[in-house]
Amino acid sequence: MISTSSNISTSAKSISPANTACTACTNEYCLIKKNINSSVVAKFTEHRKQIRCKKGQQFIMEGAPVTGLFFVLKGRVKVLRTGLLGKEQIVRFAKEGEIIGHRGFGTGEFYSISAVALEDCTLCYFSKEDVQAILQKEPALTYDLMLFYANELNNSEAKVKSLSQMTVRERVIDTLLYVNRKFGQQSGFISLLLSRREYADYAGTTEEQIIRVFSALKKEKLITTKGKRIGIINNSLLKLEISEHNFYLDS
DNA sequence: CCATTAAGAGTGT
DNA sequence: ACACTCTTAATGG
């Protein structure tokens, strides 16, 4: 994808000009950015740290003590819980502007989830103490966070239902629609690259089942695949198939 | 640039 | 779940 010219980029990455202030941030979905006009929030953001994360890198470890809160500035992330025999259950996927690690607040001393970068990411980090202080002082921000929590709860309830009441095929379709809705398509394929294994970990099945359902859907001309890439051909038919479970949408 | 290897996608049992 | 083939991506000269 990238041209063959080699040594130009080597020096660039060690420089860190990019601790751009939140005021200059282009990320309109971020709760902090949304409330940046408050002077209290603006001051709070001075303590922000920016972290770069390579693809595959884990930046929150389940069971580790809670130290702070992450916002995704750029890139995509998977949030997961590890089950009994190291089997991982992907709880959700996150993109720009989303919050990771928010459950550790209040009584929680330890992270209940792990988070790993699906692509090269840059994250914004705030310490637990800073976040707790700002939430006491800034109702508008706290309210926005509460809305986020409510939405998260709705999603997780929907997920319980999908895992307990849907067939494998329906869960796979549900997963495809979710990822497609959230990340969209680019030139006919879902813009987020996931392995079959990761689809399985989200849908609560095995890799083999995912592959089989995918090839069935492919035969039925509902989707198309090219390597890891998945394209949705007939969105409305797919929706129809799970409509009796009336999933109401999460973003 | 090509050759070798490793990783992941598919399929049958 | 396992074994196997086939395809694609990564590595190294």
PDB file of C-alpha atoms (C1' of nucleotides) in Angstrom:
ATOM      1  CA  MET A   1       0.000   0.000   0.000  1.00  0.00           C
ATOM      2  CA  ILE A   2       2.765   2.386   0.930  1.00  0.00           C
ATOM      3  CA  SER A   3       5.450   3.447  -1.476  1.00  0.00           C
ATOM      4  CA  THR A   4       8.828   1.826  -1.287  1.00  0.00           C
ATOM      5  CA  SER A   5      10.745   4.906  -0.222  1.00  0.00           C
ATOM      6  CA  SER A   6      12.266   3.945   3.062  1.00  0.00           C
ATOM      7  CA  ASN A   7      13.996   6.268   5.452  1.00  0.00           C
ATOM      8  CA  ILE A   8      11.794   9.282   5.406  1.00  0.00           C
ATOM      9  CA  SER A   9       9.415   8.130   8.066  1.00  0.00           C
ATOM     10  CA  THR A  10      11.952   6.903  10.590  1.00  0.00           C
ATOM     11  CA  SER A  11      12.565  10.221  12.226  1.00  0.00           C
ATOM     12  CA  ALA A  12       8.988  11.397  12.244  1.00  0.00           C
ATOM     13  CA  LYS A  13       7.577   9.038  14.787  1.00  0.00           C
ATOM     14  CA  SER A  14       9.968   9.819  17.595  1.00  0.00           C
ATOM     15  CA  ILE A  15       8.899  13.426  17.596  1.00  0.00           C
ATOM     16  CA  SER A  16       5.746  14.041  19.530  1.00  0.00           C
ATOM     17  CA  PRO A  17       4.289  17.300  18.366  1.00  0.00           C
ATOM     18  CA  ALA A  18       0.877  15.822  18.671  1.00  0.00           C
ATOM     19  CA  ASN A  19      -0.056  16.565  22.211  1.00  0.00           C
ATOM     20  CA  THR A  20      -2.566  18.863  20.671  1.00  0.00           C
ATOM     21  CA  ALA A  21      -4.952  20.456  23.080  1.00  0.00           C
ATOM     22  CA  CYS A  22      -8.500  19.180  23.263  1.00  0.00           C
ATOM     23  CA  THR A  23      -9.642  22.549  21.964  1.00  0.00           C
ATOM     24  CA  ALA A  24      -7.903  21.807  18.696  1.00  0.00           C
ATOM     25  CA  CYS A  25      -9.254  18.274  18.495  1.00  0.00           C
ATOM     26  CA  THR A  26     -11.465  17.438  15.551  1.00  0.00           C
ATOM     27  CA  ASN A  27     -13.245  14.620  17.297  1.00  0.00           C
ATOM     28  CA  GLU A  28     -16.799  15.874  17.666  1.00  0.00           C
ATOM     29  CA  TYR A  29     -18.106  12.720  19.288  1.00  0.00           C
ATOM     30  CA  CYS A  30     -15.857  13.029  22.316  1.00  0.00           C
ATOM     31  CA  LEU A  31     -17.637  13.942  25.539  1.00  0.00           C
ATOM     32  CA  ILE A  32     -14.728  16.050  26.676  1.00  0.00           C
ATOM     33  CA  LYS A  33     -14.557  17.950  23.434  1.00  0.00           C
ATOM     34  CA  LYS A  34     -18.279  18.535  23.564  1.00  0.00           C
ATOM     35  CA  ASN A  35     -17.967  20.220  26.936  1.00  0.00           C
ATOM     36  CA  ILE A  36     -14.706  21.990  26.290  1.00  0.00           C
ATOM     37  CA  ASN A  37     -16.303  25.435  26.509  1.00  0.00           C
ATOM     38  CA  SER A  38     -16.485  25.124  30.256  1.00  0.00           C
ATOM     39  CA  SER A  39     -13.341  26.570  31.786  1.00  0.00           C
ATOM     40  CA  VAL A  40     -13.313  23.797  34.369  1.00  0.00           C
ATOM     41  CA  VAL A  41     -13.224  21.175  31.648  1.00  0.00           C
ATOM     42  CA  ALA A  42     -10.631  23.076  29.681  1.00  0.00           C
ATOM     43  CA  LYS A  43      -8.350  23.157  32.680  1.00  0.00           C
ATOM     44  CA  PHE A  44      -8.944  19.486  33.351  1.00  0.00           C
ATOM     45  CA  THR A  45      -7.801  18.581  29.887  1.00  0.00           C
ATOM     46  CA  GLU A  46      -4.376  19.986  30.581  1.00  0.00           C
ATOM     47  CA  HIS A  47      -3.661  16.816  32.525  1.00  0.00           C
ATOM     48  CA  ARG A  48      -4.460  14.632  29.590  1.00  0.00           C
ATOM     49  CA  LYS A  49      -1.868  12.196  28.335  1.00  0.00           C
ATOM     50  CA  GLN A  50      -1.748  10.909  24.821  1.00  0.00           C
ATOM     51  CA  ILE A  51      -0.788   7.306  24.249  1.00  0.00           C
ATOM     52  CA  ARG A  52       0.061   5.552  21.043  1.00  0.00           C
ATOM     53  CA  CYS A  53      -0.753   1.931  20.689  1.00  0.00           C
ATOM     54  CA  LYS A  54       0.274  -0.491  18.000  1.00  0.00           C
ATOM     55  CA  LYS A  55      -2.028  -2.987  16.370  1.00  0.00           C
ATOM     56  CA  GLY A  56      -2.591  -5.950  18.646  1.00  0.00           C
ATOM     57  CA  GLN A  57      -1.332  -4.151  21.728  1.00  0.00           C
ATOM     58  CA  GLN A  58      -3.270  -4.490  24.941  1.00  0.00           C
ATOM     59  CA  PHE A  59      -3.665  -1.307  26.946  1.00  0.00           C
ATOM     60  CA  ILE A  60      -6.119  -2.421  29.598  1.00  0.00           C
ATOM     61  CA  MET A  61      -5.602  -5.685  31.416  1.00  0.00           C
ATOM     62  CA  GLU A  62      -8.549  -7.369  33.051  1.00  0.00           C
ATOM     63  CA  GLY A  63      -8.015  -7.559  36.789  1.00  0.00           C
ATOM     64  CA  ALA A  64      -5.433  -4.816  36.962  1.00  0.00           C
ATOM     65  CA  PRO A  65      -6.048  -1.935  39.353  1.00  0.00           C
ATOM     66  CA  VAL A  66      -7.991   0.947  37.853  1.00  0.00           C
ATOM     67  CA  THR A  67      -5.754   3.881  37.120  1.00  0.00           C
ATOM     68  CA  GLY A  68      -7.789   5.979  34.764  1.00  0.00           C
ATOM     69  CA  LEU A  69      -9.996   6.408  31.765  1.00  0.00           C
ATOM     70  CA  PHE A  70      -9.234   6.126  28.071  1.00  0.00           C
ATOM     71  CA  PHE A  71     -10.796   7.857  25.087  1.00  0.00           C
ATOM     72  CA  VAL A  72     -10.161   6.641  21.593  1.00  0.00           C
ATOM     73  CA  LEU A  73      -8.768   9.481  19.530  1.00  0.00           C
ATOM     74  CA  LYS A  74      -7.976   7.459  16.458  1.00  0.00           C
ATOM     75  CA  GLY A  75      -8.241   3.819  15.478  1.00  0.00           C
ATOM     76  CA  ARG A  76     -10.437   0.912  16.507  1.00  0.00           C
ATOM     77  CA  VAL A  77     -10.381  -1.193  19.619  1.00  0.00           C
ATOM     78  CA  LYS A  78     -11.932  -4.392  20.900  1.00  0.00           C
ATOM     79  CA  VAL A  79     -13.145  -4.697  24.469  1.00  0.00           C
ATOM     80  CA  LEU A  80     -13.228  -8.175  25.889  1.00  0.00           C
ATOM     81  CA  ARG A  81     -13.606 -10.330  28.924  1.00  0.00           C
ATOM     82  CA  THR A  82     -11.679 -13.537  29.240  1.00  0.00           C
ATOM     83  CA  GLY A  83     -13.759 -16.548  30.099  1.00  0.00           C
ATOM     84  CA  LEU A  84     -12.944 -19.773  31.834  1.00  0.00           C
ATOM     85  CA  LEU A  85     -10.348 -21.473  29.687  1.00  0.00           C
ATOM     86  CA  GLY A  86      -8.857 -18.341  28.304  1.00  0.00           C
ATOM     87  CA  LYS A  87     -11.719 -18.123  25.867  1.00  0.00           C
ATOM     88  CA  GLU A  88     -12.331 -14.530  25.120  1.00  0.00           C
ATOM     89  CA  GLN A  89     -15.726 -12.934  24.840  1.00  0.00           C
ATOM     90  CA  ILE A  90     -15.672  -9.714  22.894  1.00  0.00           C
ATOM     91  CA  VAL A  91     -18.006  -7.311  24.615  1.00  0.00           C
ATOM     92  CA  ARG A  92     -17.942  -4.520  22.085  1.00  0.00           C
ATOM     93  CA  PHE A  93     -15.929  -2.750  19.459  1.00  0.00           C
ATOM     94  CA  ALA A  94     -15.028   0.889  19.905  1.00  0.00           C
ATOM     95  CA  LYS A  95     -14.131   3.649  17.522  1.00  0.00           C
ATOM     96  CA  GLU A  96     -13.149   7.297  17.656  1.00  0.00           C
ATOM     97  CA  GLY A  97     -14.624   9.249  20.531  1.00  0.00           C
ATOM     98  CA  GLU A  98     -15.598   6.276  22.644  1.00  0.00           C
ATOM     99  CA  ILE A  99     -14.739   5.714  26.260  1.00  0.00           C
ATOM    100  CA  ILE A 100     -12.879   2.639  27.465  1.00  0.00           C
ATOM    101  CA  GLY A 101     -12.424   1.551  31.043  1.00  0.00           C
ATOM    102  CA  HIS A 102     -15.281   3.544  32.520  1.00  0.00           C
ATOM    103  CA  ARG A 103     -16.543   0.707  34.658  1.00  0.00           C
ATOM    104  CA  GLY A 104     -13.707   0.923  37.106  1.00  0.00           C
ATOM    105  CA  PHE A 105     -15.210   3.954  38.778  1.00  0.00           C
ATOM    106  CA  GLY A 106     -16.910   4.294  42.091  1.00  0.00           C
ATOM    107  CA  THR A 107     -16.568   1.048  43.963  1.00  0.00           C
ATOM    108  CA  GLY A 108     -14.623  -0.863  41.337  1.00  0.00           C
ATOM    109  CA  GLU A 109     -10.985  -1.257  42.127  1.00  0.00           C
ATOM    110  CA  PHE A 110     -10.056  -3.419  39.177  1.00  0.00           C
ATOM    111  CA  TYR A 111     -10.784  -3.336  35.492  1.00  0.00           C
ATOM    112  CA  SER A 112     -13.428  -5.846  34.539  1.00  0.00           C
ATOM    113  CA  ILE A 113     -12.397  -5.877  30.903  1.00  0.00           C
ATOM    114  CA  SER A 114      -9.371  -5.978  28.690  1.00  0.00           C
ATOM    115  CA  ALA A 115      -8.896  -3.672  25.751  1.00  0.00           C
ATOM    116  CA  VAL A 116      -6.674  -4.283  22.762  1.00  0.00           C
ATOM    117  CA  ALA A 117      -6.016  -2.183  19.674  1.00  0.00           C
ATOM    118  CA  LEU A 118      -7.291  -3.618  16.402  1.00  0.00           C
ATOM    119  CA  GLU A 119      -5.280  -1.060  14.469  1.00  0.00           C
ATOM    120  CA  ASP A 120      -2.614   1.437  15.320  1.00  0.00           C
ATOM    121  CA  CYS A 121      -4.366   3.725  17.767  1.00  0.00           C
ATOM    122  CA  THR A 122      -3.883   6.913  19.639  1.00  0.00           C
ATOM    123  CA  LEU A 123      -5.623   7.193  22.955  1.00  0.00           C
ATOM    124  CA  CYS A 124      -6.306  10.008  25.369  1.00  0.00           C
ATOM    125  CA  TYR A 125      -5.829   9.159  28.987  1.00  0.00           C
ATOM    126  CA  PHE A 126      -7.059  10.814  32.186  1.00  0.00           C
ATOM    127  CA  SER A 127      -6.228   9.693  35.669  1.00  0.00           C
ATOM    128  CA  LYS A 128      -8.949   8.332  37.906  1.00  0.00           C
ATOM    129  CA  GLU A 129      -8.499  11.172  40.378  1.00  0.00           C
ATOM    130  CA  ASP A 130      -8.868  13.843  37.718  1.00  0.00           C
ATOM    131  CA  VAL A 131     -11.965  12.244  36.300  1.00  0.00           C
ATOM    132  CA  GLN A 132     -13.615  11.882  39.678  1.00  0.00           C
ATOM    133  CA  ALA A 133     -12.901  15.510  40.476  1.00  0.00           C
ATOM    134  CA  ILE A 134     -14.293  16.832  37.222  1.00  0.00           C
ATOM    135  CA  LEU A 135     -17.458  14.765  37.463  1.00  0.00           C
ATOM    136  CA  GLN A 136     -18.233  16.414  40.801  1.00  0.00           C
ATOM    137  CA  LYS A 137     -17.861  19.857  39.344  1.00  0.00           C
ATOM    138  CA  GLU A 138     -19.328  19.635  35.889  1.00  0.00           C
ATOM    139  CA  PRO A 139     -22.939  18.442  35.694  1.00  0.00           C
ATOM    140  CA  ALA A 140     -23.190  18.782  31.936  1.00  0.00           C
ATOM    141  CA  LEU A 141     -20.301  16.395  31.461  1.00  0.00           C
ATOM    142  CA  THR A 142     -21.611  14.036  34.080  1.00  0.00           C
ATOM    143  CA  TYR A 143     -24.984  14.043  32.383  1.00  0.00           C
ATOM    144  CA  ASP A 144     -23.434  13.177  29.039  1.00  0.00           C
ATOM    145  CA  LEU A 145     -21.529  10.378  30.676  1.00  0.00           C
ATOM    146  CA  MET A 146     -24.736   9.101  32.211  1.00  0.00           C
ATOM    147  CA  LEU A 147     -26.359   8.995  28.788  1.00  0.00           C
ATOM    148  CA  PHE A 148     -23.402   7.026  27.582  1.00  0.00           C
ATOM    149  CA  TYR A 149     -23.802   4.595  30.454  1.00  0.00           C
ATOM    150  CA  ALA A 150     -27.503   4.188  29.739  1.00  0.00           C
ATOM    151  CA  ASN A 151     -26.753   3.391  26.140  1.00  0.00           C
ATOM    152  CA  GLU A 152     -24.090   0.910  27.122  1.00  0.00           C
ATOM    153  CA  LEU A 153     -26.496  -0.827  29.447  1.00  0.00           C
ATOM    154  CA  ASN A 154     -29.059  -1.057  26.698  1.00  0.00           C
ATOM    155  CA  ASN A 155     -26.498  -2.605  24.398  1.00  0.00           C
ATOM    156  CA  SER A 156     -25.382  -5.134  26.907  1.00  0.00           C
ATOM    157  CA  GLU A 157     -28.954  -6.159  27.653  1.00  0.00           C
ATOM    158  CA  ALA A 158     -29.539  -6.580  23.956  1.00  0.00           C
ATOM    159  CA  LYS A 159     -26.469  -8.747  23.816  1.00  0.00           C
ATOM    160  CA  VAL A 160     -27.674 -10.993  26.599  1.00  0.00           C
ATOM    161  CA  LYS A 161     -30.848 -11.511  24.670  1.00  0.00           C
ATOM    162  CA  SER A 162     -29.038 -12.279  21.459  1.00  0.00           C
ATOM    163  CA  LEU A 163     -26.804 -14.830  23.123  1.00  0.00           C
ATOM    164  CA  SER A 164     -29.607 -16.561  24.949  1.00  0.00           C
ATOM    165  CA  GLN A 165     -32.399 -16.524  22.399  1.00  0.00           C
ATOM    166  CA  MET A 166     -30.921 -16.465  18.963  1.00  0.00           C
ATOM    167  CA  THR A 167     -29.636 -19.315  16.864  1.00  0.00           C
ATOM    168  CA  VAL A 168     -26.044 -19.338  15.699  1.00  0.00           C
ATOM    169  CA  ARG A 169     -27.006 -18.124  12.259  1.00  0.00           C
ATOM    170  CA  GLU A 170     -29.056 -15.292  13.718  1.00  0.00           C
ATOM    171  CA  ARG A 171     -26.239 -14.251  16.014  1.00  0.00           C
ATOM    172  CA  VAL A 172     -23.821 -14.171  13.124  1.00  0.00           C
ATOM    173  CA  ILE A 173     -26.218 -11.993  11.144  1.00  0.00           C
ATOM    174  CA  ASP A 174     -26.754  -9.789  14.170  1.00  0.00           C
ATOM    175  CA  THR A 175     -23.005  -9.405  14.519  1.00  0.00           C
ATOM    176  CA  LEU A 176     -22.535  -8.540  10.871  1.00  0.00           C
ATOM    177  CA  LEU A 177     -25.255  -5.928  11.015  1.00  0.00           C
ATOM    178  CA  TYR A 178     -23.807  -4.439  14.174  1.00  0.00           C
ATOM    179  CA  VAL A 179     -20.315  -4.123  12.767  1.00  0.00           C
ATOM    180  CA  ASN A 180     -21.637  -2.812   9.489  1.00  0.00           C
ATOM    181  CA  ARG A 181     -23.863  -0.262  11.196  1.00  0.00           C
ATOM    182  CA  LYS A 182     -21.085   0.928  13.406  1.00  0.00           C
ATOM    183  CA  PHE A 183     -18.165   1.033  11.016  1.00  0.00           C
ATOM    184  CA  GLY A 184     -19.821   1.268   7.635  1.00  0.00           C
ATOM    185  CA  GLN A 185     -18.651   0.037   4.278  1.00  0.00           C
ATOM    186  CA  GLN A 186     -15.885   1.238   2.079  1.00  0.00           C
ATOM    187  CA  SER A 187     -15.884   0.266  -1.582  1.00  0.00           C
ATOM    188  CA  GLY A 188     -18.308  -2.526  -0.905  1.00  0.00           C
ATOM    189  CA  PHE A 189     -16.682  -4.025   2.173  1.00  0.00           C
ATOM    190  CA  ILE A 190     -17.030  -3.448   5.900  1.00  0.00           C
ATOM    191  CA  SER A 191     -14.299  -1.019   6.783  1.00  0.00           C
ATOM    192  CA  LEU A 192     -13.222  -2.851   9.921  1.00  0.00           C
ATOM    193  CA  LEU A 193     -11.006  -5.865   9.320  1.00  0.00           C
ATOM    194  CA  LEU A 194     -11.730  -8.704  11.705  1.00  0.00           C
ATOM    195  CA  SER A 195     -10.596 -12.296  11.672  1.00  0.00           C
ATOM    196  CA  ARG A 196     -13.228 -15.038  11.671  1.00  0.00           C
ATOM    197  CA  ARG A 197     -12.000 -15.811  15.157  1.00  0.00           C
ATOM    198  CA  GLU A 198     -12.917 -12.298  16.296  1.00  0.00           C
ATOM    199  CA  TYR A 199     -16.360 -12.537  14.736  1.00  0.00           C
ATOM    200  CA  ALA A 200     -16.768 -15.788  16.629  1.00  0.00           C
ATOM    201  CA  ASP A 201     -15.659 -14.246  19.897  1.00  0.00           C
ATOM    202  CA  TYR A 202     -18.233 -11.524  19.530  1.00  0.00           C
ATOM    203  CA  ALA A 203     -21.080 -13.752  18.366  1.00  0.00           C
ATOM    204  CA  GLY A 204     -20.378 -16.345  21.025  1.00  0.00           C
ATOM    205  CA  THR A 205     -19.558 -19.205  18.683  1.00  0.00           C
ATOM    206  CA  THR A 206     -16.589 -20.950  17.185  1.00  0.00           C
ATOM    207  CA  GLU A 207     -14.495 -19.953  14.241  1.00  0.00           C
ATOM    208  CA  GLU A 208     -15.736 -22.930  12.236  1.00  0.00           C
ATOM    209  CA  GLN A 209     -19.359 -21.991  12.703  1.00  0.00           C
ATOM    210  CA  ILE A 210     -18.651 -18.458  11.561  1.00  0.00           C
ATOM    211  CA  ILE A 211     -16.923 -19.711   8.436  1.00  0.00           C
ATOM    212  CA  ARG A 212     -19.792 -22.037   7.643  1.00  0.00           C
ATOM    213  CA  VAL A 213     -22.495 -19.448   8.139  1.00  0.00           C
ATOM    214  CA  PHE A 214     -20.493 -16.986   6.075  1.00  0.00           C
ATOM    215  CA  SER A 215     -20.270 -19.391   3.180  1.00  0.00           C
ATOM    216  CA  ALA A 216     -23.979 -20.133   3.450  1.00  0.00           C
ATOM    217  CA  LEU A 217     -24.801 -16.427   3.374  1.00  0.00           C
ATOM    218  CA  LYS A 218     -22.450 -16.060   0.462  1.00  0.00           C
ATOM    219  CA  LYS A 219     -24.264 -18.770  -1.486  1.00  0.00           C
ATOM    220  CA  GLU A 220     -27.535 -17.017  -0.774  1.00  0.00           C
ATOM    221  CA  LYS A 221     -26.066 -13.807  -2.199  1.00  0.00           C
ATOM    222  CA  LEU A 222     -26.630 -11.951   1.048  1.00  0.00           C
ATOM    223  CA  ILE A 223     -22.981 -11.165   1.610  1.00  0.00           C
ATOM    224  CA  THR A 224     -19.740 -11.364  -0.296  1.00  0.00           C
ATOM    225  CA  THR A 225     -16.219 -12.029   0.908  1.00  0.00           C
ATOM    226  CA  LYS A 226     -12.725 -11.395  -0.318  1.00  0.00           C
ATOM    227  CA  GLY A 227     -10.065 -12.663   2.024  1.00  0.00           C
ATOM    228  CA  LYS A 228     -10.768 -11.127   5.396  1.00  0.00           C
ATOM    229  CA  ARG A 229     -13.049  -8.522   3.905  1.00  0.00           C
ATOM    230  CA  ILE A 230     -16.805  -8.905   4.200  1.00  0.00           C
ATOM    231  CA  GLY A 231     -19.338  -7.063   2.096  1.00  0.00           C
ATOM    232  CA  ILE A 232     -23.031  -6.786   2.884  1.00  0.00           C
ATOM    233  CA  ILE A 233     -25.098  -7.222  -0.256  1.00  0.00           C
ATOM    234  CA  ASN A 234     -28.647  -7.491   0.976  1.00  0.00           C
ATOM    235  CA  ASN A 235     -28.953  -5.572   4.189  1.00  0.00           C
ATOM    236  CA  SER A 236     -32.742  -5.560   4.300  1.00  0.00           C
ATOM    237  CA  LEU A 237     -33.077  -9.307   3.890  1.00  0.00           C
ATOM    238  CA  LEU A 238     -30.575  -9.874   6.666  1.00  0.00           C
ATOM    239  CA  LYS A 239     -32.452  -7.484   8.901  1.00  0.00           C
ATOM    240  CA  LEU A 240     -35.663  -9.242   8.092  1.00  0.00           C
ATOM    241  CA  GLU A 241     -34.291 -12.554   9.211  1.00  0.00           C
ATOM    242  CA  ILE A 242     -33.637 -11.345  12.724  1.00  0.00           C
ATOM    243  CA  SER A 243     -36.497  -8.874  12.879  1.00  0.00           C
ATOM    244  CA  GLU A 244     -38.661 -11.145  14.970  1.00  0.00           C
ATOM    245  CA  HIS A 245     -36.151 -10.679  17.736  1.00  0.00           C
ATOM    246  CA  ASN A 246     -36.706  -6.961  17.324  1.00  0.00           C
ATOM    247  CA  PHE A 247     -33.261  -5.798  18.000  1.00  0.00           C
ATOM    248  CA  TYR A 248     -33.308  -2.119  18.617  1.00  0.00           C
ATOM    249  CA  LEU A 249     -30.285  -0.456  17.520  1.00  0.00           C
ATOM    250  CA  ASP A 250     -27.160   0.355  19.258  1.00  0.00           C
ATOM    251  CA  SER A 251     -24.799   2.560  17.420  1.00  0.00           C
TER     252      SER A 251
ATOM    253  C1'  DC B   1      12.197  -8.663  -6.774  1.00  0.00           C
ATOM    254  C1'  DC B   2      11.299 -13.571  -5.930  1.00  0.00           C
ATOM    255  C1'  DA B   3      11.273 -17.577  -2.730  1.00  0.00           C
ATOM    256  C1'  DT B   4      10.219 -19.426   1.565  1.00  0.00           C
ATOM    257  C1'  DT B   5       7.200 -19.481   5.735  1.00  0.00           C
ATOM    258  C1'  DA B   6       3.663 -18.428   8.692  1.00  0.00           C
ATOM    259  C1'  DA B   7      -1.060 -17.330   9.424  1.00  0.00           C
ATOM    260  C1'  DG B   8      -5.631 -17.537   8.348  1.00  0.00           C
ATOM    261  C1'  DA B   9      -9.712 -19.134   5.393  1.00  0.00           C
ATOM    262  C1'  DG B  10     -12.456 -23.013   3.918  1.00  0.00           C
ATOM    263  C1'  DT B  11     -14.186 -27.904   3.791  1.00  0.00           C
ATOM    264  C1'  DG B  12     -15.003 -32.672   4.937  1.00  0.00           C
ATOM    265  C1'  DT B  13     -15.279 -36.028   8.524  1.00  0.00           C
TER     266       DT B  13
ATOM    267  C1'  DA C   1     -13.481 -30.610  17.517  1.00  0.00           C
ATOM    268  C1'  DC C   2      -9.814 -32.215  14.390  1.00  0.00           C
ATOM    269  C1'  DA C   3      -7.212 -32.822  10.150  1.00  0.00           C
ATOM    270  C1'  DC C   4      -6.227 -31.257   5.938  1.00  0.00           C
ATOM    271  C1'  DT C   5      -5.892 -28.117   1.689  1.00  0.00           C
ATOM    272  C1'  DC C   6      -5.688 -23.731  -0.291  1.00  0.00           C
ATOM    273  C1'  DT C   7      -4.977 -18.755  -0.275  1.00  0.00           C
ATOM    274  C1'  DT C   8      -2.908 -14.677   1.317  1.00  0.00           C
ATOM    275  C1'  DA C   9       0.173 -11.964   4.026  1.00  0.00           C
ATOM    276  C1'  DA C  10       4.892 -11.465   6.216  1.00  0.00           C
ATOM    277  C1'  DT C  11       9.770 -12.208   6.120  1.00  0.00           C
ATOM    278  C1'  DG C  12      14.308 -12.373   4.422  1.00  0.00           C
ATOM    279  C1'  DG C  13      17.814 -12.548   1.132  1.00  0.00           C
TER     280       DG C  13
END
